Short mmCIF file of C-alpha atoms and ligand atoms in Angstrom, two decimals:
data_model
loop_
_atom_site.label_atom_id
_atom_site.label_comp_id
_atom_site.label_asym_id
_atom_site.label_seq_id
_atom_site.Cartn_x
_atom_site.Cartn_y
_atom_site.Cartn_z
CA MET L 97 55.18 71.32 71.20
CA GLU L 98 53.71 72.56 74.51
CA GLN L 99 55.94 74.61 76.78
CA ARG L 100 55.57 76.27 80.13
CA ILE L 101 57.71 79.46 80.50
CA THR L 102 58.18 82.00 83.17
CA THR L 103 58.97 85.69 82.84
CA PRO L 104 61.35 87.42 82.52
CA ILE L 105 62.15 85.46 79.44
CA THR L 106 65.84 84.84 78.62
CA SER L 107 67.57 84.27 75.32
CA GLU L 108 68.00 80.66 76.37
CA VAL L 109 64.21 80.25 76.47
CA THR L 110 63.53 82.05 73.14
CA SER L 111 66.24 79.97 71.43
CA ASN L 112 64.18 76.91 72.28
CA LEU L 113 60.92 78.25 70.99
CA SER L 114 59.65 77.42 67.52
CA ALA L 115 56.82 78.90 65.42
CA GLY L 116 53.72 76.81 66.25
CA ASP L 117 54.67 75.98 69.80
CA TYR L 118 51.83 76.35 72.32
CA CYS L 119 53.09 78.07 75.50
CA TYR L 120 51.74 78.86 78.87
CA ILE L 121 53.31 81.93 80.42
CA THR L 122 53.54 82.58 84.18
CA GLY L 123 54.91 85.73 85.78
CA TYR L 124 54.81 89.48 85.40
CA ILE L 125 54.17 91.01 82.03
CA TYR L 126 53.52 94.61 80.93
CA VAL L 127 50.52 95.99 78.96
CA ALA L 128 50.79 98.78 76.46
CA ARG L 129 49.02 99.69 73.28
CA ASP L 130 49.21 102.56 70.68
CA ALA L 131 49.01 105.61 72.89
CA ALA L 132 51.48 104.21 75.48
CA HIS L 133 53.96 103.21 72.75
CA LYS L 134 53.80 106.64 71.20
CA ARG L 135 54.62 108.16 74.64
CA MET L 136 57.45 105.78 75.28
CA ASP L 137 58.85 106.57 71.88
CA GLU L 138 58.69 110.32 72.61
CA ALA L 139 60.40 109.78 75.98
CA LEU L 140 63.26 108.01 74.25
CA ASN L 141 63.47 110.78 71.67
CA LYS L 142 63.89 113.27 74.46
CA GLY L 143 66.61 111.18 76.07
CA GLU L 144 64.42 110.18 78.94
CA GLU L 145 64.25 106.74 80.53
CA LEU L 146 61.43 104.34 79.77
CA PRO L 147 58.79 104.12 82.51
CA ILE L 148 59.20 100.26 82.66
CA PRO L 149 62.13 97.96 82.83
CA ILE L 150 62.58 96.46 79.31
CA GLU L 151 65.47 94.01 79.46
CA ASN L 152 64.08 90.49 78.91
CA GLU L 153 60.48 91.77 79.56
CA THR L 154 57.23 90.92 77.79
CA ILE L 155 54.68 93.46 76.42
CA TYR L 156 51.14 92.42 75.92
CA TYR L 157 49.25 94.57 73.37
CA MET L 158 45.95 94.92 75.10
CA GLY L 159 43.36 97.42 76.43
CA PRO L 160 40.98 95.79 78.88
CA SER L 161 37.39 96.50 79.64
CA PRO L 162 36.68 97.77 83.14
CA ALA L 163 36.97 95.36 86.07
CA ARG L 164 34.01 94.53 88.16
CA GLU L 165 34.30 94.91 91.95
CA GLY L 166 36.64 92.38 93.40
CA ARG L 167 38.21 91.32 90.07
CA PRO L 168 41.64 92.28 88.92
CA ILE L 169 40.58 93.06 85.37
CA GLY L 170 37.75 92.92 82.80
CA SER L 171 37.82 91.23 79.39
CA ALA L 172 41.48 91.14 78.33
CA GLY L 173 42.24 89.73 74.84
CA PRO L 174 44.97 90.93 72.45
CA THR L 175 44.71 93.85 70.14
CA THR L 176 46.10 94.11 66.58
CA ALA L 177 49.91 94.20 66.82
CA SER L 178 50.52 95.98 63.54
CA ARG L 179 49.64 99.29 65.14
CA MET L 180 52.75 98.87 67.34
CA ASP L 181 55.04 97.91 64.38
CA LYS L 182 56.44 101.47 64.10
CA TYR L 183 57.69 101.31 67.70
CA ALA L 184 58.58 97.66 68.32
CA PRO L 185 61.98 97.42 66.65
CA ARG L 186 63.38 100.22 68.84
CA LEU L 187 62.11 98.51 72.04
CA LEU L 188 63.41 95.09 70.89
CA ASP L 189 66.83 96.69 70.30
CA LEU L 190 66.70 97.96 73.90
CA GLY L 191 66.10 94.44 75.21
CA LEU L 192 62.38 93.70 74.94
CA LYS L 193 62.18 89.89 74.72
CA ALA L 194 58.61 89.02 73.92
CA MET L 195 55.44 90.63 72.46
CA ILE L 196 51.88 89.23 72.70
CA GLY L 197 49.33 90.35 70.28
CA LYS L 198 47.38 89.29 67.25
CA GLY L 199 47.89 89.71 63.54
CA LYS L 200 50.67 90.21 61.09
CA ARG L 201 53.93 92.13 61.66
CA THR L 202 56.14 94.02 59.29
CA LYS L 203 59.48 92.76 58.03
CA GLU L 204 61.19 95.39 60.16
CA VAL L 205 59.65 93.85 63.26
CA ILE L 206 60.54 90.28 62.24
CA ASP L 207 64.05 91.35 61.48
CA ALA L 208 64.37 92.95 64.94
CA VAL L 209 62.97 89.77 66.53
CA VAL L 210 65.65 87.70 64.79
CA ARG L 211 68.40 90.30 65.56
CA ASN L 212 67.61 90.29 69.22
CA ASN L 213 66.70 86.61 69.70
CA ALA L 214 63.20 87.53 70.68
CA VAL L 215 59.74 86.19 70.06
CA TYR L 216 56.27 87.22 68.91
CA PHE L 217 53.37 85.37 70.47
CA ALA L 218 49.73 85.44 69.43
CA ALA L 219 46.99 85.12 72.03
CA VAL L 220 43.59 84.16 70.70
CA GLY L 221 41.77 87.26 69.51
CA GLY L 222 38.30 87.71 70.77
CA ALA L 223 38.76 85.36 73.77
CA GLY L 224 39.00 88.25 76.27
CA ALA L 225 36.79 86.58 78.94
CA LEU L 226 38.78 83.36 78.92
CA LEU L 227 42.19 85.16 78.95
CA SER L 228 41.13 87.37 81.85
CA LYS L 229 40.86 84.29 84.04
CA CYS L 230 44.57 83.78 83.73
CA ILE L 231 45.31 87.27 84.97
CA LYS L 232 45.76 87.28 88.76
CA SER L 233 46.65 90.83 89.38
CA SER L 234 46.73 94.10 87.42
CA GLU L 235 48.17 97.40 88.43
CA VAL L 236 48.36 100.59 86.39
CA ILE L 237 51.87 101.76 86.69
CA CYS L 238 52.03 104.91 84.51
CA TYR L 239 50.17 107.06 81.94
CA ASP L 240 46.94 106.50 83.88
CA ASP L 241 45.45 109.48 82.08
CA LEU L 242 45.23 107.14 79.02
CA GLY L 243 42.49 105.12 80.70
CA ALA L 244 42.22 101.76 78.99
CA GLU L 245 45.48 102.55 77.23
CA ALA L 246 47.61 103.11 80.34
CA ILE L 247 50.61 100.94 80.96
CA ARG L 248 49.81 98.08 83.36
CA LYS L 249 51.76 95.36 85.07
CA LEU L 250 49.94 92.09 85.22
CA TYR L 251 50.70 88.83 87.00
CA VAL L 252 49.58 85.95 84.83
CA GLU L 253 49.31 82.30 85.47
CA ASP L 254 49.41 79.75 82.54
CA PHE L 255 48.44 82.41 80.10
CA PRO L 256 47.98 80.58 76.78
CA VAL L 257 49.90 81.90 73.71
CA ILE L 258 51.16 80.48 70.44
CA VAL L 259 54.58 81.27 68.95
CA VAL L 260 53.99 83.03 65.63
CA VAL L 261 57.41 84.49 64.87
CA ASP L 262 60.40 82.64 66.45
CA SER L 263 63.96 83.87 66.93
CA ARG L 264 64.97 82.38 63.53
CA GLY L 265 62.28 84.39 61.80
CA ASN L 266 59.85 81.47 61.05
CA ASN L 267 56.42 82.90 60.71
CA LEU L 268 53.44 80.58 61.58
CA TYR L 269 50.94 82.99 59.88
CA GLU L 270 52.65 82.18 56.57
CA THR L 271 53.51 78.52 56.96
CA ALA L 272 50.26 77.34 58.59
CA ILE L 273 48.17 79.06 55.93
CA LYS L 274 50.05 77.32 53.15
CA GLU L 275 49.52 73.98 54.89
CA PHE L 276 45.73 74.35 54.82
CA ALA L 277 45.23 76.32 51.62
CA SER L 278 43.51 74.38 48.88
CA LEU L 279 42.42 77.08 46.41
CA MET H 123 -0.44 106.90 65.67
CA LYS H 124 1.75 105.38 68.40
CA ILE H 125 3.58 107.43 70.96
CA ILE H 126 6.95 106.30 72.20
CA ASN H 127 8.76 108.09 75.05
CA THR H 128 12.51 108.73 74.80
CA THR H 129 12.97 107.25 78.23
CA THR H 130 11.69 103.93 76.99
CA ILE H 131 14.13 104.13 74.06
CA SER H 132 17.13 104.96 76.33
CA ASP H 133 16.25 102.12 78.70
CA ASN H 134 16.02 99.64 75.89
CA VAL H 135 19.23 100.82 74.22
CA LYS H 136 21.07 100.56 77.51
CA ASP H 137 19.99 96.90 77.93
CA MET H 138 20.81 96.14 74.28
CA CYS H 139 24.39 97.45 74.65
CA ILE H 140 24.93 95.03 77.56
CA GLU H 141 23.13 92.06 75.97
CA ALA H 142 25.09 92.35 72.72
CA ASN H 143 28.40 92.40 74.44
CA TYR H 144 27.83 89.52 76.75
CA TYR H 145 25.85 87.01 74.69
CA LEU H 146 26.11 86.10 70.98
CA SER H 147 23.03 85.53 68.84
CA THR H 148 21.91 81.88 68.67
CA ASP H 149 22.83 81.53 64.96
CA MET H 150 26.40 82.82 65.58
CA ASN H 151 26.61 80.54 68.59
CA SER H 152 25.66 77.39 66.76
CA ALA H 153 27.78 78.27 63.70
CA LEU H 154 30.81 78.55 66.00
CA LYS H 155 29.99 75.30 67.68
CA ASN H 156 29.40 73.38 64.49
CA ALA H 157 32.79 74.56 63.07
CA ILE H 158 34.61 72.48 65.69
CA ASN H 159 33.34 69.31 63.94
CA THR H 160 34.48 70.33 60.53
CA GLU H 161 37.80 72.08 61.28
CA LYS H 162 40.67 70.08 59.95
CA SER H 163 43.54 71.70 61.95
CA GLU H 164 44.20 70.42 65.46
CA LEU H 165 45.34 73.92 66.63
CA GLY H 166 42.29 75.25 64.85
CA LYS H 167 39.99 72.93 66.78
CA LYS H 168 41.70 73.91 70.00
CA ILE H 169 41.07 77.58 69.26
CA LEU H 170 37.45 76.98 68.41
CA ASN H 171 37.01 75.11 71.64
CA GLN H 172 38.55 78.02 73.52
CA LEU H 173 36.08 80.31 71.86
CA GLN H 174 33.21 78.21 73.21
CA GLU H 175 34.84 78.30 76.66
CA ASN H 176 35.10 82.02 76.22
CA LEU H 177 31.42 82.43 75.47
CA ASP H 178 30.53 80.30 78.52
CA ILE H 179 32.73 82.42 80.82
CA ALA H 180 31.30 85.64 79.35
CA ASP H 181 27.83 84.43 80.05
CA LYS H 182 28.30 82.89 83.48
CA GLU H 183 30.71 85.41 85.03
CA MET H 184 29.52 88.45 83.17
CA ILE H 185 32.81 89.39 81.51
CA PRO H 186 32.35 90.91 77.98
CA ILE H 187 33.06 88.41 75.24
CA CYS H 188 35.77 90.62 73.87
CA GLN H 189 37.53 93.60 75.53
CA ASP H 190 36.92 95.66 72.37
CA THR H 191 33.24 96.30 73.05
CA GLY H 192 33.19 98.33 69.93
CA MET H 193 31.75 101.55 68.62
CA ALA H 194 27.99 101.31 68.94
CA VAL H 195 26.40 101.09 65.36
CA PHE H 196 22.62 101.32 65.10
CA PHE H 197 20.12 100.59 62.41
CA VAL H 198 16.88 102.31 63.26
CA GLU H 199 13.69 101.70 61.37
CA LEU H 200 11.13 104.34 62.36
CA GLY H 201 7.56 103.71 61.42
CA GLN H 202 6.08 106.87 59.89
CA ASP H 203 3.09 106.59 62.25
CA VAL H 204 5.28 106.75 65.33
CA HIS H 205 5.54 109.93 67.35
CA ILE H 206 8.62 110.32 69.59
CA GLU H 207 7.96 112.20 72.77
CA GLY H 208 10.31 113.65 75.30
CA GLY H 209 13.13 114.91 73.12
CA SER H 210 15.45 113.99 70.33
CA LEU H 211 15.55 110.32 69.16
CA THR H 212 19.34 110.57 68.59
CA ASP H 213 19.93 111.96 72.02
CA ALA H 214 17.86 109.14 73.50
CA ILE H 215 19.94 106.55 71.74
CA ASN H 216 23.18 108.14 72.87
CA GLU H 217 21.91 108.34 76.38
CA GLY H 218 21.25 104.61 76.27
CA VAL H 219 24.82 103.97 75.03
CA ARG H 220 26.25 106.16 77.77
CA ARG H 221 24.47 104.21 80.46
CA GLY H 222 24.95 100.78 78.85
CA TYR H 223 28.67 101.17 78.48
CA THR H 224 29.08 102.59 81.99
CA ASP H 225 26.74 100.26 83.94
CA GLY H 226 27.69 97.27 81.82
CA TYR H 227 31.51 97.55 82.52
CA LEU H 228 32.07 97.90 78.78
CA ARG H 229 35.18 99.48 77.33
CA LYS H 230 34.85 103.11 76.20
CA SER H 231 36.71 103.14 72.88
CA VAL H 232 35.48 106.35 71.17
CA VAL H 233 37.55 109.44 70.67
CA GLY H 234 35.66 112.65 69.96
CA ASP H 235 37.81 113.80 67.05
CA PRO H 236 39.75 111.59 64.65
CA ILE H 237 42.87 113.67 64.82
CA GLU H 238 42.84 115.20 68.29
CA ARG H 239 41.84 111.77 69.69
CA VAL H 240 40.55 112.52 73.12
CA ASN H 241 38.43 109.73 74.63
CA THR H 242 34.75 110.80 75.20
CA LYS H 243 34.76 108.39 78.24
CA ASP H 244 31.19 107.12 77.67
CA ASN H 245 31.51 105.51 74.20
CA THR H 246 29.31 108.17 72.59
CA PRO H 247 28.51 109.30 70.01
CA ALA H 248 27.00 106.21 68.32
CA VAL H 249 26.83 105.78 64.60
CA ILE H 250 23.17 105.78 63.82
CA HIS H 251 21.51 104.93 60.47
CA TYR H 252 17.96 105.91 60.14
CA ASP H 253 15.28 104.47 57.91
CA ILE H 254 11.73 105.68 57.60
CA VAL H 255 9.30 102.81 56.97
CA PRO H 256 5.62 102.35 56.89
CA GLY H 257 3.81 101.34 60.12
CA ASP H 258 3.76 102.28 63.74
CA GLU H 259 6.77 100.37 65.10
CA LEU H 260 10.19 101.46 66.08
CA LYS H 261 12.79 98.79 65.36
CA ILE H 262 16.28 99.23 66.69
CA THR H 263 19.21 97.00 65.94
CA ILE H 264 22.56 97.53 67.74
CA ALA H 265 25.70 96.10 66.29
CA PRO H 266 28.79 97.10 68.44
CA LYS H 267 31.70 96.88 66.08
CA GLY H 268 35.29 96.10 67.04
CA PHE H 269 37.98 97.77 65.03
CA GLY H 270 40.42 94.84 64.61
CA SER H 271 38.08 93.67 61.79
CA GLU H 272 36.64 97.04 60.91
CA ASN H 273 40.16 98.25 59.92
CA MET H 274 40.38 95.36 57.45
CA SER H 275 37.22 96.33 55.59
CA ARG H 276 37.49 97.53 51.97
CA ILE H 277 35.62 99.26 49.24
CA PHE H 278 36.29 98.73 45.51
CA MET H 279 34.85 100.93 42.84
CA LEU H 280 34.93 98.25 40.04
CA LYS H 281 34.20 98.80 36.39
CA PRO H 282 31.06 97.23 35.01
CA ALA H 283 33.32 95.14 32.70
CA ASP H 284 34.92 93.55 35.79
CA GLY H 285 31.61 91.76 36.34
CA ILE H 286 30.98 88.99 38.84
CA GLU H 287 34.57 87.79 38.52
CA GLY H 288 35.75 91.17 39.68
CA VAL H 289 33.37 91.00 42.65
CA LYS H 290 34.76 87.56 43.66
CA ASP H 291 38.37 88.83 43.46
CA ALA H 292 37.50 91.84 45.60
CA ILE H 293 35.96 89.71 48.31
CA LEU H 294 38.83 87.24 48.37
CA THR H 295 41.38 90.07 48.32
CA ALA H 296 39.73 91.66 51.36
CA VAL H 297 39.58 88.44 53.35
CA LYS H 298 43.17 87.42 52.42
CA ASP H 299 44.55 90.84 53.48
CA ALA H 300 42.51 90.72 56.69
CA GLY H 301 43.92 87.32 57.64
CA PRO H 302 44.77 86.99 61.36
CA ASN H 303 44.16 90.70 62.10
CA ALA H 304 40.32 90.34 61.88
CA CYS H 305 40.17 87.55 64.52
CA PRO H 306 38.94 84.75 62.18
CA PRO H 307 36.60 82.88 61.84
CA MET H 308 34.98 85.92 60.33
CA VAL H 309 31.59 86.91 59.08
CA VAL H 310 31.88 88.72 55.76
CA GLY H 311 29.30 91.43 54.95
CA VAL H 312 29.25 92.45 51.26
CA GLY H 313 27.39 95.33 49.58
CA ILE H 314 27.25 95.22 45.79
CA GLY H 315 25.80 98.10 43.74
CA GLY H 316 24.31 101.42 44.73
CA THR H 317 26.76 104.31 45.22
CA PHE H 318 30.00 104.54 47.15
CA GLU H 319 28.32 105.03 50.58
CA LYS H 320 25.35 102.79 49.79
CA SER H 321 27.50 99.78 49.13
CA ALA H 322 29.33 100.34 52.48
CA LEU H 323 26.04 100.68 54.35
CA MET H 324 24.70 97.48 52.74
CA ALA H 325 27.85 95.61 53.68
CA LYS H 326 27.55 96.73 57.36
CA LYS H 327 23.84 95.86 57.47
CA ALA H 328 24.49 92.40 55.95
CA LEU H 329 26.48 91.52 59.06
CA THR H 330 23.27 91.76 61.21
CA ARG H 331 21.39 89.26 58.99
CA GLU H 332 20.40 85.88 60.50
CA PHE H 333 22.37 83.01 58.84
CA SER H 334 19.13 81.18 58.14
CA GLU H 335 17.79 84.06 56.12
CA ARG H 336 18.98 83.64 52.59
CA PRO H 337 18.90 86.07 49.62
CA THR H 338 15.93 85.74 47.20
CA ILE H 339 17.91 86.56 44.12
CA PRO H 340 19.37 83.30 42.83
CA TRP H 341 22.74 84.64 41.72
CA VAL H 342 23.29 86.37 45.08
CA LYS H 343 22.53 83.13 46.99
CA ASP H 344 24.94 81.16 44.70
CA LEU H 345 27.62 83.79 45.15
CA GLU H 346 27.32 83.58 48.99
CA ASP H 347 27.73 79.83 48.84
CA GLU H 348 30.60 79.95 46.42
CA MET H 349 32.50 82.68 48.34
CA LEU H 350 32.08 80.91 51.70
CA GLU H 351 33.56 77.74 50.17
CA LYS H 352 36.47 79.63 48.55
CA ILE H 353 37.18 81.63 51.60
CA ASN H 354 37.42 78.49 53.68
CA LYS H 355 39.94 77.13 51.23
CA LEU H 356 42.30 80.04 51.83
CA GLY H 357 43.86 78.25 54.76
CA ILE H 358 43.74 81.23 57.18
CA GLY H 359 41.72 79.34 59.82
CA PRO H 360 40.80 80.11 63.43
CA GLY H 361 43.02 82.87 64.75
CA GLY H 362 44.72 82.99 61.45
CA LEU H 363 46.87 80.05 62.57
CA GLY H 364 45.91 77.79 59.77
CA GLY H 365 42.79 75.74 59.11
CA THR H 366 39.62 75.29 57.22
CA THR H 367 37.31 77.56 59.24
CA THR H 368 38.06 81.05 57.96
CA ALA H 369 34.56 82.39 57.67
CA LEU H 370 31.24 81.31 59.15
CA ALA H 371 29.07 83.15 56.68
CA VAL H 372 29.16 85.50 53.69
CA ASN H 373 26.14 87.72 53.63
CA ILE H 374 25.57 89.83 50.52
CA ASN H 375 23.18 92.68 49.93
CA THR H 376 22.64 94.31 46.51
CA TYR H 377 21.07 97.33 45.05
CA ALA H 378 20.49 99.09 41.72
CA THR H 379 23.52 101.03 40.49
CA HIS H 380 24.66 103.41 37.81
CA ILE H 381 25.36 102.39 34.22
CA ALA H 382 29.07 103.39 34.69
CA GLY H 383 29.80 101.68 38.01
CA LEU H 384 30.02 98.52 40.10
CA PRO H 385 30.80 99.43 43.70
CA VAL H 386 31.64 96.50 46.05
CA ALA H 387 32.08 97.04 49.78
CA ILE H 388 33.35 94.33 52.11
CA ASN H 389 32.81 94.85 55.76
CA ILE H 390 34.74 92.23 57.73
CA CYS H 391 33.53 91.13 61.12
CA CYS H 392 35.29 88.87 63.57
CA HIS H 393 33.77 85.89 65.22
CA VAL H 394 32.39 88.25 67.93
CA ASN H 395 29.70 89.39 65.45
CA ARG H 396 27.39 91.10 67.94
CA HIS H 397 23.98 92.31 67.16
CA THR H 398 20.64 92.39 68.76
CA THR H 399 17.26 93.85 67.80
CA ARG H 400 14.21 95.14 69.68
CA VAL H 401 10.87 96.35 68.36
CA MET H 402 9.00 98.95 70.31
S1 LIG M 557 38.34 92.04 65.88
FE1 LIG M 557 36.57 91.36 67.10
S2 LIG M 557 37.20 89.66 68.30
FE2 LIG M 557 39.05 90.72 67.50
S3 LIG M 557 39.60 92.12 69.17
FE3 LIG M 557 38.32 93.26 67.73
S4 LIG M 557 36.21 93.02 68.51
FE4 LIG M 557 37.47 91.50 69.57
#
């Protein structure tokens, strides 16, 4: 099924998403990858506040290439989500609603998705030029010393993603492969 | 004897870094395009079409095909009758990388130390493999390598008794484990034989081979065909979201090995299999 959704994403929306749905996201989303997740985790360990709001928000696992003059961003496709698996359950328990990345997740992450009625989307890996066209603005909001790994806030319009893990724990990576396997 | 100046080398390397990250080679391009016709999954077809669109946008609007513009890997064949003038060849290549990644708006993804992990901010140093060959030419191939797929690469030190079946299992295991992480459809580079490091190097180099160029050893050619067919029956598909296009090619290189061993290295590459070559 095709769906258009806007951020922030509520539980009502995630309840209606199923693994395999093709979605177009519009609204603000945050960008963070390994180094930023590590810092957010350390901040939480020290009892500090997170540098971004987390309730019902979306994190896109991505590290863009530099923007040319007059453009908001460079190439901007997803990075491998499993490197964030260590940190994701904690953020989901704090209210994070959606993650966008590519590749498999651990059982701990999938359990946390179900527990929090959240969602894991995949964007097409290696389509960074195409995806950059849906990004209308990009602003580094913290950890700018991390360069391509800084936390950014993006405004996206009709950003194409596919539901891989839905709030019931269905996992498209497992079901779809079975459907087409013939070995 | 031919004299080549390091400035010429840096200039060429700079252009090659940019070229490789904005345009795919013709064989990769047409393999990706042809896959649209054979793919059985609707979602898979849609993704393959998006990859075409992505290549178009990269070309027309000068946006790198993928944001992971890779670690710069080089295969250098230096003719023994070439004299390099103006400094060190390695420095000249790194200078080209520095300029290419900066002027070409490419992402700098290299950290100077694997544990301390501070970004070098210019994507150097490159990984350079040298080969001394007869003649008076300098042939440089760049293959920027993204790590989504690099991280899924494997090496197996099989026993001779494992034989060709063991090799097949190793390849299928690596591809299965890579799944969606390696941004399929993939290109699978395989090195069989040699030593531990030789097999890995062969696997990496196999990724730079033109698809039309086929192995001369009959069993190697057969193995490539069989493995490609089997991999495409795994069901992984474009983006790992199910389908019949999991790999576009399986390229295998082989070498002599020791009586006690059968090394097999599998270097997985994504559909952004970038490489370009220049001869000076
Ligand atoms: S694996 Fe390849 S296509 Fe995927 S993000 Fe890395 S470089 Fe890009």
